[in-house]
Coordinates of C-alpha atoms and ligand atoms in Angstrom, one line a residue:
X209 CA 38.1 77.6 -9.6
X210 CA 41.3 75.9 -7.9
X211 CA 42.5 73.1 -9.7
X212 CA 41.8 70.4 -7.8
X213 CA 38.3 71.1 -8.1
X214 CA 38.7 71.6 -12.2
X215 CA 40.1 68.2 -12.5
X216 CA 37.7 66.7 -10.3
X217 CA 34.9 68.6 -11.9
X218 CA 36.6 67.2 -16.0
X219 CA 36.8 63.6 -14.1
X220 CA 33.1 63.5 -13.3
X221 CA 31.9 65.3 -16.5
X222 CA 34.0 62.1 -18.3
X223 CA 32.6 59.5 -15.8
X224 CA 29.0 60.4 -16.5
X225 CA 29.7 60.2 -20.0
X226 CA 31.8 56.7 -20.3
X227 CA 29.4 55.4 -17.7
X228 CA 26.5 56.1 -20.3
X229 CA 28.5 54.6 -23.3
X230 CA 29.0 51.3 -21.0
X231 CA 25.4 51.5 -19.4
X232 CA 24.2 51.2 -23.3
X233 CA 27.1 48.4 -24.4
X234 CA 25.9 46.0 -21.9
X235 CA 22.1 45.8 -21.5
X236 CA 20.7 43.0 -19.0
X237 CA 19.6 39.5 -21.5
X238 CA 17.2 37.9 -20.3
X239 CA 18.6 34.2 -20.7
X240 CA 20.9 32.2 -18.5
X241 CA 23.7 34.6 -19.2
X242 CA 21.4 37.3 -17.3
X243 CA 23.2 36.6 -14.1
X244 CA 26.9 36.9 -15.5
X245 CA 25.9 40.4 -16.8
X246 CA 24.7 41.7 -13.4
X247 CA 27.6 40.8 -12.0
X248 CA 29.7 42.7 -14.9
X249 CA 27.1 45.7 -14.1
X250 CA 27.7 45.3 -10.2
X251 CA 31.4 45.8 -10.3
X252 CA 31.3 48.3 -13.5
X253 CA 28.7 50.6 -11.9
X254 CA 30.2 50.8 -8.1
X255 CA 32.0 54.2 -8.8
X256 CA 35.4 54.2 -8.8
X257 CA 37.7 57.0 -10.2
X258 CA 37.6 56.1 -13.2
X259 CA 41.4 57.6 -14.1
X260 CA 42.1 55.1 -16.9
X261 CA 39.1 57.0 -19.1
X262 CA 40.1 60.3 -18.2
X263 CA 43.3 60.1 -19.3
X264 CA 42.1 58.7 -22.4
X265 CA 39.6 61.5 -22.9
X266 CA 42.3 64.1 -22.1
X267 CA 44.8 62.7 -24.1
X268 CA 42.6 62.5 -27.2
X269 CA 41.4 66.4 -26.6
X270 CA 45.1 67.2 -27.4
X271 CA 44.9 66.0 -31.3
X272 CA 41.2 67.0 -31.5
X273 CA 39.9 63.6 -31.5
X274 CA 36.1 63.1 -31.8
X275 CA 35.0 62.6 -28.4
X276 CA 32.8 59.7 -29.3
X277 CA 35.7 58.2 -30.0
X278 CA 37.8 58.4 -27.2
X279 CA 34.6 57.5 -25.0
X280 CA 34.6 54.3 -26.6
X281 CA 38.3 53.0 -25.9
X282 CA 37.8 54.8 -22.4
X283 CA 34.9 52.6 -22.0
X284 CA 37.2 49.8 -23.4
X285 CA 40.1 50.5 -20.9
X286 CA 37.6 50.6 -17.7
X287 CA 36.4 47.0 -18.5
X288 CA 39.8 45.7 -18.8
X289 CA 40.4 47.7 -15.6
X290 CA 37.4 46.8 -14.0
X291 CA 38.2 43.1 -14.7
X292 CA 41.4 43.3 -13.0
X293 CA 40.0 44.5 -9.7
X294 CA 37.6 41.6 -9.8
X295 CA 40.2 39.0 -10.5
X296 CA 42.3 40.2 -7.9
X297 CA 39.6 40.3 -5.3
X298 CA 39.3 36.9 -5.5
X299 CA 40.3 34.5 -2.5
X300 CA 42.8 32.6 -5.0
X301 CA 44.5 36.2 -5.4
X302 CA 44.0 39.3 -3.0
X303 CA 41.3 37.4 -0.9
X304 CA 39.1 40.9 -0.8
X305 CA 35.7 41.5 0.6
X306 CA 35.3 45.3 0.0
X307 CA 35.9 47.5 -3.5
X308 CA 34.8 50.4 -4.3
X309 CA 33.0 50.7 -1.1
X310 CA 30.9 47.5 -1.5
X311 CA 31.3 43.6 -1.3
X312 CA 33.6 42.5 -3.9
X313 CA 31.8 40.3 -7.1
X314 CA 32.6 37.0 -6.0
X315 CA 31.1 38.1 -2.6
X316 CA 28.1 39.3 -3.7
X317 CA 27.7 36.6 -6.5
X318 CA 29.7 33.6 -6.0
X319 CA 33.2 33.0 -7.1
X320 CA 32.5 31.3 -10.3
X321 CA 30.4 34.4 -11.5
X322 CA 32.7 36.6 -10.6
X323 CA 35.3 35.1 -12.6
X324 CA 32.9 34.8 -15.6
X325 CA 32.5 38.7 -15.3
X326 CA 36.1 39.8 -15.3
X327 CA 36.2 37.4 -18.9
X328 CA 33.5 38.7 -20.0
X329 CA 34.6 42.3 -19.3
X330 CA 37.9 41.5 -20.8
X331 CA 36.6 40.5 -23.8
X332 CA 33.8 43.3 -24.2
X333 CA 36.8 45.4 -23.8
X334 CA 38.4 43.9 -27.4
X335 CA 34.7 43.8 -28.8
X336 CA 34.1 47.7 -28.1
X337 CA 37.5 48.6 -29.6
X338 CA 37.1 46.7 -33.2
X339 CA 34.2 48.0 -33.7
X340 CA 33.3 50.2 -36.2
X341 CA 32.6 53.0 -34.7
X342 CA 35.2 53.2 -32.5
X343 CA 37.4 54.2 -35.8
X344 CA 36.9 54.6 -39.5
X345 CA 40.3 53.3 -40.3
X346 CA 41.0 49.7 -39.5
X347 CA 44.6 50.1 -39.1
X348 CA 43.9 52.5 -35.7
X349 CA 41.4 50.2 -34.6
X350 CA 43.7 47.2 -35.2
X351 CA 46.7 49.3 -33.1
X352 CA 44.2 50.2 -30.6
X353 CA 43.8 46.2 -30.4
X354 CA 47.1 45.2 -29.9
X355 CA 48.3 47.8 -27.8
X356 CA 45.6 47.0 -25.5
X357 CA 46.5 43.3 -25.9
X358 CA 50.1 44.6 -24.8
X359 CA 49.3 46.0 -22.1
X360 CA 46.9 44.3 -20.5
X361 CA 49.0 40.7 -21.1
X362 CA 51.8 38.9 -19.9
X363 CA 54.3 41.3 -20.6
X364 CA 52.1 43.8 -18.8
X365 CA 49.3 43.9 -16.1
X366 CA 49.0 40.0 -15.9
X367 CA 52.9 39.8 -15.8
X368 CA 53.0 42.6 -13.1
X369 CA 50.3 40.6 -10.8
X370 CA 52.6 37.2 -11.7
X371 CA 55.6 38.7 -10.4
X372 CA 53.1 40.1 -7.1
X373 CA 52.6 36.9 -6.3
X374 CA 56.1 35.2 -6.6
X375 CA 57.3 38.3 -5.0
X376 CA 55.2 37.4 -1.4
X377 CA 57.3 34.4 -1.3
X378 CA 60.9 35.9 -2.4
X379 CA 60.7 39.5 -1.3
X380 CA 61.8 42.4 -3.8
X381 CA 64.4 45.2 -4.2
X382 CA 63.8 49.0 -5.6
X383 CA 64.3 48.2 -9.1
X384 CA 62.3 44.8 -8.6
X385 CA 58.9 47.1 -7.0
X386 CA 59.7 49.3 -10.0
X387 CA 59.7 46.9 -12.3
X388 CA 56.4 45.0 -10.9
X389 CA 54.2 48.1 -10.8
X390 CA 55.2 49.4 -13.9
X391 CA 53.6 46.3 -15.2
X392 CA 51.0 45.8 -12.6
X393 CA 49.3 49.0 -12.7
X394 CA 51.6 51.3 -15.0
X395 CA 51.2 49.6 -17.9
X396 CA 47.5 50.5 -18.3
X397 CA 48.0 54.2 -17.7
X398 CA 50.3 54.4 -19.9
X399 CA 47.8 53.1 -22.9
X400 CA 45.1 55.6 -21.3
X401 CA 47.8 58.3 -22.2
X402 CA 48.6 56.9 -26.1
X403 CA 45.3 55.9 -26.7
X404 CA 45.0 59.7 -27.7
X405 CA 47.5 59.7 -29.8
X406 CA 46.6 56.1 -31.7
X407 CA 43.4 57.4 -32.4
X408 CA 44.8 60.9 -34.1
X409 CA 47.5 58.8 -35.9
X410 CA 49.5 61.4 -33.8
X411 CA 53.7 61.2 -35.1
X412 CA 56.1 60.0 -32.8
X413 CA 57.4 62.9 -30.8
X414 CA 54.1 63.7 -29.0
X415 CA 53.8 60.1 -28.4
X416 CA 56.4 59.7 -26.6
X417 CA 56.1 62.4 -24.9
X418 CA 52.7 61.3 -23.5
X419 CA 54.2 58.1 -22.7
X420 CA 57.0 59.8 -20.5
X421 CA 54.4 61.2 -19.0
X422 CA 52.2 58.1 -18.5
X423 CA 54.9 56.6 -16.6
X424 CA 55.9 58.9 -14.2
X425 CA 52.4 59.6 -13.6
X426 CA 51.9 55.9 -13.0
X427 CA 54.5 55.2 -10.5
X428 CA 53.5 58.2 -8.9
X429 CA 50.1 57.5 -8.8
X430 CA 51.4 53.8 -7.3
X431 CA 52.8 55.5 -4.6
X432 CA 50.2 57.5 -3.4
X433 CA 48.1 54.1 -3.3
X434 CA 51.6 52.9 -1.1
X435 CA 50.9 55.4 1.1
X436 CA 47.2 55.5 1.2
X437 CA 47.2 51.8 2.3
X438 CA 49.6 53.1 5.5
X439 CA 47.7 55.9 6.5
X440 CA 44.0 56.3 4.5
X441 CA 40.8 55.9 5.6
X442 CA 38.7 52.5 4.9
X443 CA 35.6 54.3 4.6
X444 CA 36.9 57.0 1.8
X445 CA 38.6 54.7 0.1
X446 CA 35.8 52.2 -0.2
X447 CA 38.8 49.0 0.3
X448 CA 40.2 47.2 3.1
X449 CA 43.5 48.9 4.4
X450 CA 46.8 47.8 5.6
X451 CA 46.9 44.7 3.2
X452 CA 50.7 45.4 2.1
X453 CA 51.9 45.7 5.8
X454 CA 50.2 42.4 6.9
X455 CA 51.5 40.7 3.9
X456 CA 54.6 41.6 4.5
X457 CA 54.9 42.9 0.5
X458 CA 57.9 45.1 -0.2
X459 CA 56.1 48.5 -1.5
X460 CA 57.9 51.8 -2.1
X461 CA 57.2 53.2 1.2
X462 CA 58.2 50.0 3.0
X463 CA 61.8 50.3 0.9
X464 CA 61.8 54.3 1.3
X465 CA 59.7 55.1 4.0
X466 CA 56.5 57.6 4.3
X467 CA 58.4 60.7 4.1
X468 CA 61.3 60.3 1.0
X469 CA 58.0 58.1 -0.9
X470 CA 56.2 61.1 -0.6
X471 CA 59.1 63.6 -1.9
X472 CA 59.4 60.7 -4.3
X473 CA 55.7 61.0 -5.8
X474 CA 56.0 65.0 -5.8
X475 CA 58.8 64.3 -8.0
X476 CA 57.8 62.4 -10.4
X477 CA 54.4 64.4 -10.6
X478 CA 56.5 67.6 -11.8
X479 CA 58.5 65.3 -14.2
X480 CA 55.4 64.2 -15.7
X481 CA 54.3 67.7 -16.2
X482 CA 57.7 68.2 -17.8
X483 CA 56.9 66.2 -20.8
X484 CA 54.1 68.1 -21.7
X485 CA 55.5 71.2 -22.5
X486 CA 54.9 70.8 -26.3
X487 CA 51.5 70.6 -26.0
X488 CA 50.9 74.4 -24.6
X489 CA 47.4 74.8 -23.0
X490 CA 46.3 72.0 -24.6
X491 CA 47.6 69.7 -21.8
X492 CA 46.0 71.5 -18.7
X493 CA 44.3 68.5 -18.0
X494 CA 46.8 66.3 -17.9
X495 CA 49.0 68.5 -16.0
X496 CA 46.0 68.9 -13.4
X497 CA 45.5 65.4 -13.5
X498 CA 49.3 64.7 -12.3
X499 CA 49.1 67.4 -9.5
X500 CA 45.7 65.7 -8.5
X501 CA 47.4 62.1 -8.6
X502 CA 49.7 62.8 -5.8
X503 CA 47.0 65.0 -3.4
X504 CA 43.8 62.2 -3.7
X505 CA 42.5 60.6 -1.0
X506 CA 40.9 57.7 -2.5
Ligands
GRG147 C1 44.1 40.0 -11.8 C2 45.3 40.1 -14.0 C3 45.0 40.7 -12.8 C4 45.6 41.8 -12.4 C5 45.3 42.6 -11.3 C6 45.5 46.1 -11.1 C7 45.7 44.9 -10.4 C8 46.3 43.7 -11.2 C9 45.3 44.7 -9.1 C10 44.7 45.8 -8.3 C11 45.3 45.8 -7.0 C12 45.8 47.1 -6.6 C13 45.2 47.6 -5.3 C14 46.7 47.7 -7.2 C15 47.2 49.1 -6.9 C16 46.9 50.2 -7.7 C17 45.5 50.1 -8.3 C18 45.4 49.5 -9.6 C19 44.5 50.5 -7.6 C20 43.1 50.5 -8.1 O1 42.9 51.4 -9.1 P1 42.1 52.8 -8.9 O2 42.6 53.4 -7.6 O3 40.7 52.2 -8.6 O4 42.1 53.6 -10.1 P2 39.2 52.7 -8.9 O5 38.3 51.9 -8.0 O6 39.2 54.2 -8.6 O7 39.0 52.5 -10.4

């Protein structure tokens, strides 16, 4: 088996199984809330790569974690995910009418549900995580909490799409895009990537390590999406195309063009890789999942 096709094959294997947990976390009510809940449902259940639990998974299969385990914060980190992409779908932000190969939530509901769903994925996110079961020992569960909290906040993914927005109006330099996705959509990755380690109570050096890795893969990951909005297919990626272009938004490839953004995301691919080389054959997921980053199509 090639490796594309290994990592693929992992990636679904890990989908099934978070998709599963969530299917069982969020059964329809039948009261007035019913509504909200499909709509949380609609834009959880639409597909999607779902990355942000993979890397979770594979992170925690370094340090022997109990899989059940990891599922959970995987599950916990697609929510917050999920939430994101309806958020920023919404005319007020992005102004989207196709995700994941379908209306967006506030199309298919109305925009009020749709806003109601990304809060109430947000906050099942926190819900799955201090649970119980997600870890005997309060102290992970409590770090799996905050770092979450970090990440997902205003000195992560909501500062990231805070700085997108002002930067439509001013216009942004290299270390400015930098900055703003590392925020925007690194800062989520890289939690995906420690989550592993928080749940084995892993020591510092392998922590870092992942975290290297996390952000390298990240940005790289980032431009592949820069470069899939210039020259991918609507239809296979399941999302409207050439949004950065119209806007005018200063992405990595508008700054270094298709063809130095593209040596650029090889680059920091293999540099990812390089900060796994503690963890042996341990990490051939991860490593996969950084040579698959930077081939996808969708
Ligand atoms: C609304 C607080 C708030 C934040 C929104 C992540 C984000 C911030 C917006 C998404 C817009 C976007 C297209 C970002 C580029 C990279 C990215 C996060 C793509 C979507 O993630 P994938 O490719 O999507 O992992 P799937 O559907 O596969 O899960």
């Amino acid at each position: 088996m090639d490796q594309a096709t290994f990592v693929k094959k992992a990636m679904g294997t890990t989908a099934e199984a978070v998709e599963k947990l969530l299917d069982k976390q969020l059964p329809v009510p039948d009261g007035s809330e019913k509504r909200v809940v499909e709509a949380m449902r609609y834009a959880l259940f639409a597909g999607g790569k779902r990355l942000r639990p993979f890397l979770v998974v594979a992170s925690a299969s370094l340090f022997d974690v109990k899989k059940e385990r990891a599922l959970r914060v995987a599950a916990a980190l697609e929510c917050v995910h999920t939430y994101s992409l309806i958020h920023d779908d919404l005319p007020a932000m992005d102004n989207d009418e196709l995700r994941r190969g379908r209306p967006t939530t506030h199309i298919a509901y109305d925009e009020a549900t749709a806003i109601l769903a990304g809060d109430g994925l947000l906050t099942l996110a926190f819900e799955i995580l201090a649970d119980e079961a997600t870890h005997s020992d309060s102290h992970v569960r409590s770090e799996l909490v905050l770092s979450l909290a970090k990440a997902a906040g205003i000195h992560g993914m909501v500062g990231g799409q805070m700085m997108d927005l002002a930067a439509a109006v001013n216009g942004l330099d290299m270390g400015e895009v930098t900055r703003l996705q590392q925020l925007k959509t690194g800062a989520l990755i890289i939690y995906g990537a420690e989550a592993g380690a928080i749940l084995a109570k892993a020591p510092t050096r392998p922590r870092h390590a992942l975290v290297g890795y996390a952000r390298d893969l990240g940005l790289a990951f980032q431009i592949v999406d820069d470069l899939l909005d210039i020259e991918g297919d609507e239809e296979e990626l399941g999302k409207a195309v050439g949004k950065d272009e119209d806007a005018g938004k200063a992405t990595f490839v508008s700054l270094l063009g298709v063809d130095r953004a593209r040596q650029q995301a090889k680059l920091l691919s293999e540099q990812a890789i390089e900060y796994l080389q503690d963890f042996d054959d341990k990490a051939l997921l991860l490593r996969s999942l950084a040579e698959f980053v930077i081939s996808r199509r969708n």
